[in-house]
């Protein structure tokens, strides 16, 4: 058995590789903002000659519609005002059993998930989640006695709060219990121990404080607070928490999704809210970025075989040399950048141009506003943005050579070598298109090196004559198509946007609505547990209302998640809870979801 075969066989234990996200969800959704910050000076020098645009730039009337703040005004108005006062108090945040104490306690339980974990019941590393469940039951007694709790695959949590009107579709709040493991060699680099849940007067420190125990605990605090204040829902409310999102998601959300689909049916949920981005200070304007789409995912194994032998008499190209040429061919053939009308990235830009701060370079603002009706402006904008590595990840399928293996001894010609090329698939593309791109890029080299060529189980035409080796392409794990794009012109998106604006405008320290937030749809470059929930609802939003209080810039958010010194601002955590409560109450009153 070759080394490549051994590696592929051993990896089958995992069943599906982690669709690894970037170190911060803020990074993922806010690539567009980072672009303008990093290229601000360059963009001003690249001013496009606007005289070439066939029509003068004008903001399309519906480029980035902004609903008014949405407050509970009917049966939930009084309870919303009561809870608004309650959550603004120091006792709610700092008191015994307060929000920060509850989050800190959750952080202290190291619910790490690993890529190589075996199924539940086989791998003892899952057992820490039982301790976490015991903690949640102790600190959220009303939730556990009032809501119906089902445990799916032992550790998946499915809470259901039945509404008085069963004809209304339920709403689903998501989160995950697991955290990224702490690298043992980095423990000494932490300002405070990674599982201390330490509060320094401003921030809670520890693994999971910002991903995603803040979201999970925040949702449960919101439910506990609603119960404490006598709220009874008209619309059924569901909360589902997986436990291996940072690995494959299969054991947790993968199992939960099947149970939820059986219970509520296809398109049986009004909307789904999962972890995601929040609010960012962009050129002096607060912009909220709910992610309405996710890129797809494909790992391609590129395997080459050729005769071995003694290295003292090598061929012109060894197996590893051939593989190296193939990888160079990959990098010489990147996927084209596409900025298309109606795409989410262009919608994000239009919100920035139409409602963003005055610091945005005027020439770029003009291009963005003209792009919906001017081909010249659209192509010019695409060309400028394509020059930046960060923005390319929004506008193109990306490919990265992440693994290379081959050879066993210095004096032996390698008989096999392989590489793994990771692809994040553009929302307007598909797995089939990416596979076709792989085949087209490598077929000339298969002919050049006289290799028989098999791609994704289909024999491709190789070089004439007797092949001196083989080239095979295959999926390493299950491919994932890009997620369906949640429509902006829906009552669900409007309700979400209005709730974001209401929560932000009434936050602690807000000047009674004198400052506002612009809601702009965005694309998630990585993947969340929502990948298992597509059939439940066409309205899936990845948004957590983070950074609502701190008002940080994108460059100040980057180092808070998946790394040393993970932490969350205390006031930001309270604002997350207030947002969850606002959204629950608004959804409960809605008659159009």
XYZ file of C-alpha atoms in Angstrom:
593
model
C 0.000 0.000 0.000
C 1.451 3.384 -1.018
C 1.940 6.224 1.430
C -0.857 8.119 -0.308
C -3.231 5.189 0.064
C -2.326 4.826 3.729
C -3.007 8.486 4.391
C -6.337 8.426 2.609
C -7.359 5.252 4.402
C -6.462 6.634 7.822
C -8.308 9.854 7.149
C -11.523 7.926 6.569
C -11.890 7.718 10.340
C -12.742 11.370 10.362
C -15.417 10.862 7.681
C -15.347 14.478 6.645
C -12.651 17.029 7.079
C -13.276 20.226 8.948
C -14.312 22.912 6.544
C -11.845 25.138 8.332
C -12.920 28.704 8.817
C -10.605 31.664 9.013
C -9.476 32.646 12.517
C -12.410 35.017 12.842
C -15.899 35.104 11.432
C -15.478 38.861 11.404
C -12.634 38.389 8.931
C -14.798 36.194 6.751
C -17.759 38.523 6.380
C -15.791 41.762 6.384
C -13.287 41.151 3.642
C -14.904 43.984 1.719
C -14.336 46.408 4.576
C -10.747 45.322 5.061
C -10.144 45.872 1.397
C -11.072 49.504 1.561
C -9.042 50.069 4.704
C -5.928 48.380 3.318
C -6.224 49.917 -0.155
C -7.610 53.330 0.702
C -4.529 55.198 -0.467
C -4.086 53.048 -3.570
C -7.720 53.343 -4.587
C -7.550 57.112 -4.614
C -4.630 56.836 -7.054
C -6.620 54.437 -9.229
C -9.453 56.874 -9.841
C -11.406 55.689 -12.867
C -12.112 58.263 -15.597
C -15.807 58.674 -14.938
C -16.273 60.340 -18.308
C -16.074 56.844 -19.818
C -19.240 55.780 -18.035
C -22.146 56.004 -20.448
C -24.519 57.281 -17.762
C -23.752 59.505 -14.771
C -23.447 57.692 -11.418
C -26.673 57.673 -9.477
C -27.781 55.612 -6.469
C -30.325 53.007 -7.581
C -33.461 53.629 -5.530
C -33.438 50.072 -4.183
C -29.672 49.515 -4.033
C -29.654 49.116 -0.277
C -33.103 49.580 1.266
C -33.057 50.274 4.987
C -36.192 49.518 7.017
C -37.067 51.556 10.069
C -36.116 50.216 13.501
C -38.621 47.548 14.482
C -39.826 47.587 18.080
C -42.375 45.277 19.689
C -45.500 47.435 19.628
C -48.367 45.069 20.237
C -48.700 42.422 22.924
C -44.944 42.370 23.599
C -44.361 46.116 23.951
C -44.593 46.230 27.744
C -42.340 43.241 28.327
C -39.786 44.658 25.894
C -39.616 47.935 27.822
C -39.297 46.049 31.118
C -36.480 43.881 29.814
C -34.802 46.872 28.186
C -34.535 48.494 31.613
C -33.467 45.242 33.242
C -30.684 44.500 30.771
C -29.311 48.042 31.105
C -28.618 47.540 34.811
C -25.242 46.672 36.284
C -26.901 43.831 38.187
C -27.908 42.107 34.949
C -24.345 42.199 33.708
C -22.244 41.966 36.877
C -24.418 40.611 39.668
C -24.466 37.070 41.071
C -25.904 34.878 38.357
C -25.446 37.777 35.954
C -24.595 37.529 32.276
C -20.826 37.663 32.716
C -20.787 35.047 35.454
C -22.860 32.702 33.301
C -20.559 33.089 30.304
C -17.427 32.716 32.424
C -18.733 29.461 33.882
C -19.364 28.077 30.407
C -15.873 29.051 29.244
C -14.312 27.143 32.152
C -15.537 23.821 30.721
C -13.111 22.838 27.913
C -15.498 21.425 25.324
C -12.838 20.948 22.670
C -13.587 19.103 19.438
C -10.923 17.556 17.216
C -10.803 16.622 13.550
C -9.880 13.008 14.344
C -12.656 12.232 16.830
C -14.451 8.905 16.462
C -18.255 8.660 16.779
C -20.097 9.400 20.003
C -19.991 6.359 22.248
C -16.614 5.295 20.891
C -14.407 8.300 21.615
C -14.225 9.306 25.311
C -13.283 12.869 24.423
C -16.976 13.614 23.863
C -17.765 12.994 27.526
C -16.860 16.533 28.616
C -20.093 17.660 26.972
C -22.047 15.873 29.705
C -20.367 18.190 32.204
C -21.341 21.147 30.064
C -24.965 19.987 29.956
C -25.013 19.658 33.735
C -23.760 23.223 34.031
C -26.426 24.563 31.662
C -29.184 22.727 33.532
C -28.002 24.221 36.819
C -27.725 27.853 35.730
C -30.753 27.969 33.408
C -33.428 26.262 35.514
C -36.451 27.941 33.882
C -35.338 27.006 30.386
C -34.838 23.387 31.398
C -38.144 23.058 33.250
C -40.371 24.999 30.820
C -38.996 24.188 27.380
C -39.040 20.719 25.914
C -35.479 19.378 25.649
C -34.454 16.521 23.392
C -30.891 15.265 23.162
C -29.923 14.078 19.704
C -26.941 11.747 19.338
C -26.378 12.107 23.104
C -24.947 15.629 23.108
C -26.935 17.612 20.540
C -29.380 19.953 22.302
C -32.830 20.677 20.856
C -34.942 23.073 22.910
C -38.529 23.754 21.868
C -40.809 26.401 23.362
C -44.254 25.683 21.882
C -46.256 28.712 20.814
C -49.963 29.248 21.322
C -50.594 29.322 17.554
C -49.307 26.115 15.910
C -50.183 27.477 12.454
C -47.237 29.883 12.655
C -43.881 28.623 11.463
C -41.314 28.400 14.267
C -38.084 30.385 14.343
C -34.780 28.614 14.942
C -31.776 29.965 16.840
C -28.505 28.050 16.437
C -25.137 27.828 18.133
C -22.468 25.279 18.962
C -21.147 23.945 22.233
C -17.639 23.013 21.103
C -14.529 25.141 20.867
C -11.272 25.015 18.946
C -8.605 23.188 20.982
C -5.966 25.261 22.722
C -2.498 24.419 21.431
C -0.612 23.281 24.573
C 2.564 25.098 23.559
C 0.698 28.439 23.533
C -0.838 28.273 27.016
C 1.937 30.420 28.465
C 1.264 33.119 25.872
C -2.244 33.829 27.159
C -2.708 36.972 29.242
C -5.117 34.936 31.364
C -5.383 31.114 31.313
C -7.436 29.918 28.330
C -10.123 28.233 30.432
C -10.214 30.713 33.300
C -13.204 32.769 32.157
C -11.364 35.680 33.753
C -13.119 39.070 33.853
C -10.747 42.026 34.019
C -13.425 44.666 34.402
C -13.880 45.066 30.649
C -13.531 41.699 28.908
C -14.194 38.009 29.510
C -11.126 35.962 28.553
C -10.921 32.355 27.407
C -11.462 29.871 24.614
C -15.059 30.008 23.440
C -15.746 33.457 24.880
C -16.079 34.824 21.341
C -16.792 31.589 19.413
C -19.382 30.381 20.185
C -20.226 30.114 23.866
C -21.117 33.787 23.791
C -23.825 33.009 21.249
C -25.077 29.846 22.930
C -25.106 31.301 26.448
C -26.507 34.573 25.121
C -29.484 32.765 23.572
C -30.149 30.837 26.782
C -29.900 34.010 28.887
C -32.393 35.645 26.517
C -34.822 32.745 26.971
C -34.318 32.637 30.743
C -34.928 36.396 30.952
C -38.108 36.136 28.895
C -39.364 33.351 31.158
C -38.469 35.331 34.261
C -40.614 38.195 32.977
C -43.647 36.050 32.219
C -43.380 35.898 28.439
C -45.366 33.167 26.700
C -44.835 32.801 22.949
C -47.450 32.830 20.249
C -44.933 31.491 17.721
C -42.938 28.348 18.547
C -39.310 29.065 19.336
C -36.567 26.485 18.730
C -32.918 26.513 19.814
C -30.510 23.872 18.488
C -26.897 23.522 19.600
C -24.461 21.164 17.897
C -21.237 19.976 19.469
C -18.679 19.499 16.685
C -19.015 22.568 14.493
C -15.279 23.177 14.759
C -14.695 19.677 13.344
C -17.037 18.157 10.762
C -20.444 19.053 12.205
C -21.687 15.569 11.345
C -22.148 14.248 14.866
C -23.895 17.384 16.125
C -25.758 19.551 13.623
C -25.719 16.744 11.084
C -27.811 14.606 13.424
C -29.910 17.503 14.724
C -30.888 18.561 11.211
C -32.515 15.220 10.467
C -34.566 15.342 13.645
C -35.646 18.936 13.025
C -36.591 18.183 9.419
C -38.752 15.288 10.565
C -40.456 17.508 13.140
C -41.033 20.680 11.105
C -40.809 19.565 7.489
C -39.121 21.075 4.469
C -39.394 24.877 4.503
C -41.091 24.455 7.861
C -39.133 27.163 9.707
C -39.728 30.906 9.270
C -36.037 31.787 9.537
C -32.787 30.488 11.021
C -30.244 32.574 12.915
C -26.748 31.185 13.472
C -23.412 32.597 14.549
C -21.873 35.142 12.262
C -20.720 38.684 11.994
C -21.819 41.816 13.783
C -21.420 45.573 13.627
C -18.268 47.322 12.466
C -17.230 50.947 12.361
C -16.636 51.512 8.650
C -15.437 54.963 7.605
C -17.221 56.434 10.607
C -20.475 54.589 9.944
C -21.785 51.607 11.886
C -22.506 48.785 9.427
C -24.117 45.480 10.406
C -23.255 42.509 8.204
C -25.697 39.587 8.328
C -24.256 36.905 6.074
C -26.915 35.642 3.670
C -24.721 33.169 1.774
C -21.774 30.814 2.210
C -19.186 29.696 -0.312
C -18.988 26.035 -1.251
C -16.164 23.648 -0.402
C -14.140 20.987 -2.207
C -10.862 19.249 -1.346
C -9.261 17.626 -4.401
C -6.618 14.913 -4.005
C -4.080 15.026 -6.841
C -2.211 11.699 -6.949
C 0.641 10.737 -9.266
C 2.238 7.304 -9.622
C 5.226 6.239 -11.705
C 7.840 3.467 -11.556
C 10.245 3.517 -8.649
C 13.875 2.550 -8.607
C 17.262 3.642 -7.343
C 17.821 7.374 -7.228
C 21.263 7.008 -8.809
C 19.589 6.483 -12.188
C 16.638 8.903 -12.101
C 14.228 9.637 -14.947
C 13.951 13.149 -16.328
C 10.957 13.749 -14.050
C 10.359 11.847 -10.838
C 6.895 11.329 -9.406
C 7.424 14.251 -7.052
C 8.767 16.386 -9.890
C 5.653 15.667 -11.941
C 3.433 16.509 -8.977
C 5.334 19.770 -8.501
C 4.670 20.698 -12.125
C 0.975 19.958 -11.644
C 0.832 22.206 -8.590
C 2.581 25.003 -10.467
C -0.080 24.569 -13.146
C -2.793 25.020 -10.525
C -1.328 28.277 -9.300
C -0.786 29.505 -12.853
C -4.508 29.035 -13.547
C -6.486 30.834 -10.826
C -10.233 31.162 -11.093
C -11.493 34.352 -12.719
C -12.839 37.177 -10.620
C -16.557 37.778 -11.103
C -18.390 40.848 -9.869
C -21.900 40.339 -11.147
C -25.036 42.386 -10.878
C -27.329 41.057 -8.215
C -24.483 39.325 -6.381
C -24.180 39.675 -2.638
C -20.682 41.255 -2.780
C -21.995 44.012 -5.055
C -24.961 44.518 -2.734
C -22.536 44.894 0.164
C -20.592 47.510 -1.771
C -23.759 49.380 -2.715
C -24.740 49.665 0.936
C -21.287 51.011 1.727
C -21.437 53.520 -1.140
C -25.003 54.653 -0.558
C -24.959 54.893 3.222
C -21.289 54.734 4.248
C -19.088 57.495 5.582
C -17.522 60.301 3.587
C -14.038 58.767 3.874
C -14.799 56.337 1.056
C -12.812 57.560 -1.992
C -15.228 59.485 -4.258
C -14.093 57.705 -7.420
C -14.774 54.310 -5.880
C -18.164 55.435 -4.591
C -19.042 56.625 -8.088
C -18.005 53.307 -9.642
C -20.053 51.306 -7.146
C -23.146 53.427 -7.683
C -22.772 53.262 -11.466
C -22.040 49.514 -11.636
C -25.702 48.353 -11.628
C -26.359 50.122 -14.945
C -22.921 50.685 -16.483
C -20.858 47.817 -17.882
C -17.800 50.070 -17.965
C -18.095 50.870 -14.281
C -18.769 47.244 -13.331
C -15.684 45.973 -15.164
C -13.505 48.808 -13.864
C -14.605 48.125 -10.297
C -14.029 44.406 -10.771
C -10.530 45.073 -12.076
C -9.590 47.280 -9.148
C -10.923 44.883 -6.542
C -9.284 41.882 -8.219
C -5.871 43.344 -7.405
C -6.363 42.678 -3.702
C -5.911 39.181 -2.261
C -8.596 39.644 0.370
C -11.292 40.820 -1.962
C -10.472 38.123 -4.516
C -11.698 35.614 -1.944
C -15.146 37.221 -2.193
C -15.230 37.462 -5.978
C -13.677 34.185 -7.095
C -13.383 30.524 -6.271
C -10.126 30.184 -4.370
C -7.669 27.300 -4.500
C -4.869 26.561 -2.058
C -2.335 23.732 -2.055
C -2.445 22.736 1.610
C -0.970 19.213 1.803
C 1.907 17.578 -0.107
C 3.131 14.031 0.586
C 5.566 11.782 -1.253
C 8.735 9.766 -0.970
C 9.984 7.487 1.790
C 13.773 7.485 1.435
C 16.500 9.740 0.064
C 17.942 7.106 -2.287
C 14.673 5.620 -3.555
C 12.615 7.052 -6.383
C 9.091 7.755 -5.111
C 6.440 5.524 -6.612
C 3.572 7.739 -5.469
C 3.035 11.309 -4.383
C -0.067 13.321 -3.745
C -1.277 16.766 -2.795
C -4.547 18.167 -1.492
C -5.898 21.329 -3.088
C -8.562 23.151 -1.094
C -11.265 25.058 -2.975
C -13.743 27.602 -1.594
C -16.399 27.853 -4.268
C -17.876 31.169 -5.400
C -21.571 31.505 -4.611
C -22.334 31.877 -8.342
C -20.337 28.731 -9.214
C -20.712 25.010 -8.458
C -18.810 21.857 -7.559
C -19.169 20.647 -11.161
C -17.616 23.834 -12.519
C -14.670 23.523 -10.138
C -14.074 19.893 -11.105
C -14.146 20.873 -14.775
C -11.588 23.609 -14.104
C -9.299 21.074 -12.426
C -9.544 18.694 -15.378
C -8.925 21.392 -17.979
C -5.903 22.730 -16.109
C -4.182 19.357 -15.704
C -5.047 17.516 -18.918
C -2.175 19.102 -20.916
C 0.326 17.971 -18.310
C -1.071 14.446 -18.270
C -0.342 14.331 -22.000
C 3.076 15.944 -21.593
C 4.218 13.427 -18.994
C 2.474 10.482 -20.708
C 0.194 9.711 -17.771
C -3.126 7.928 -17.884
C -5.634 10.401 -16.452
C -8.665 9.595 -14.306
C -10.677 12.468 -12.876
C -13.382 11.998 -10.270
C -13.993 8.413 -11.306
C -14.084 9.053 -15.061
C -11.264 8.081 -17.419
C -10.041 11.134 -19.326
C -8.106 10.974 -22.586
C -4.407 10.606 -21.838
C -1.246 10.665 -23.901
C -0.908 8.258 -26.819
C 1.111 5.091 -26.435
C 1.961 3.295 -23.260
C 1.518 5.468 -20.196
C 4.528 5.722 -17.918
C 2.386 6.485 -14.899
C -0.994 7.639 -13.652
C -2.660 10.866 -12.635
C -5.848 10.683 -10.604
C -8.099 13.408 -9.207
C -10.641 12.600 -6.530
C -12.705 14.237 -3.812
C -10.988 13.867 -0.465
C -14.244 14.281 1.437
C -17.821 15.171 0.646
C -18.056 18.255 -1.543
C -20.332 21.099 -0.474
C -22.174 23.261 -2.980
C -22.421 27.003 -2.258
C -25.308 27.713 0.071
C -28.543 29.056 -1.365
C -28.608 32.841 -1.051
C -31.226 34.033 1.411
C -33.352 36.677 -0.333
C -33.138 40.271 0.831
C -36.602 41.118 -0.441
C -38.319 39.025 2.210
C -40.231 39.710 5.379
C -37.668 37.634 7.288
C -34.715 39.802 6.189
C -36.713 42.972 6.841
C -37.621 41.758 10.331
C -33.989 40.898 11.043
C -32.799 44.288 9.777
C -35.405 46.186 11.761
C -34.521 44.239 14.904
C -30.810 44.991 14.430
C -31.603 48.689 14.123
C -33.900 48.681 17.156
C -31.395 46.876 19.365
C -28.521 49.085 18.237
C -30.444 52.345 18.575
C -31.498 51.541 22.147
C -28.204 50.113 23.342
C -26.716 51.241 26.596
C -25.307 54.731 26.050
C -27.122 55.327 22.762
C -28.417 58.833 22.169
C -32.035 57.762 21.723
C -31.767 56.913 18.081
C -29.583 59.849 17.063
C -27.031 57.363 15.763
C -28.046 54.589 13.394
C -26.687 51.421 11.851
C -26.727 50.436 8.187
C -27.565 46.791 7.488
C -25.640 45.287 4.563
C -25.829 41.647 3.383
C -22.542 39.760 3.195
C -21.018 36.424 2.154
C -19.430 33.931 4.532
C -16.217 32.573 3.023
C -16.111 29.692 5.513
C -18.855 27.303 6.552
C -21.109 26.964 9.586
C -23.498 24.329 10.874
C -26.197 25.917 8.702
C -24.890 23.714 5.865
C -27.070 20.942 7.323
C -30.206 23.098 7.637
C -30.837 24.304 4.089
C -34.044 22.300 3.675
C -35.598 23.787 6.805
C -35.834 27.361 5.522
C -34.770 29.577 2.615
C -34.129 32.354 5.130
C -30.825 31.597 6.871
C -28.867 34.407 8.493
C -25.410 34.194 10.032
C -25.285 37.125 12.413
C -24.408 37.602 16.064
C -24.665 41.376 16.728
C -21.115 41.427 18.059
C -19.172 44.662 18.527
C -22.381 46.665 19.014
C -21.011 48.423 22.092
C -17.273 48.561 21.483
C -17.529 50.020 17.976
C -14.227 48.531 16.824
C -12.740 48.810 13.370
C -12.182 45.597 11.363
C -8.452 45.604 12.047
C -9.178 45.663 15.784
C -11.431 42.578 15.621
C -9.121 40.180 13.827
C -7.276 38.732 16.810
C -10.200 37.813 19.074
C -11.191 34.324 17.864
C -9.441 30.955 17.347
C -6.190 32.254 18.763
C -4.269 33.202 21.889
C -6.144 35.662 24.131
C -9.607 34.992 22.731
C -11.928 37.360 24.567
C -15.123 39.379 24.320
C -16.093 42.850 25.468
C -18.514 42.622 28.398
C -20.889 45.278 27.081
C -20.864 43.644 23.649
C -22.047 40.407 25.221
C -24.959 42.170 26.910
C -25.891 43.811 23.609
C -25.954 40.386 21.944
C -28.476 39.240 24.544
C -30.611 42.348 24.010
C -30.587 41.713 20.271
C -31.709 38.096 20.722
C -34.571 39.236 22.963
C -35.622 41.950 20.509
C -35.627 39.496 17.614
C -37.632 36.896 19.552
C -40.304 39.436 20.512
C -40.542 40.916 17.015
C -40.782 37.482 15.390
C -43.454 36.522 17.903
C -45.597 39.498 16.874
C -45.082 39.120 13.128
C -48.001 37.991 11.004
C -46.059 37.932 7.718
C -43.269 35.419 8.404
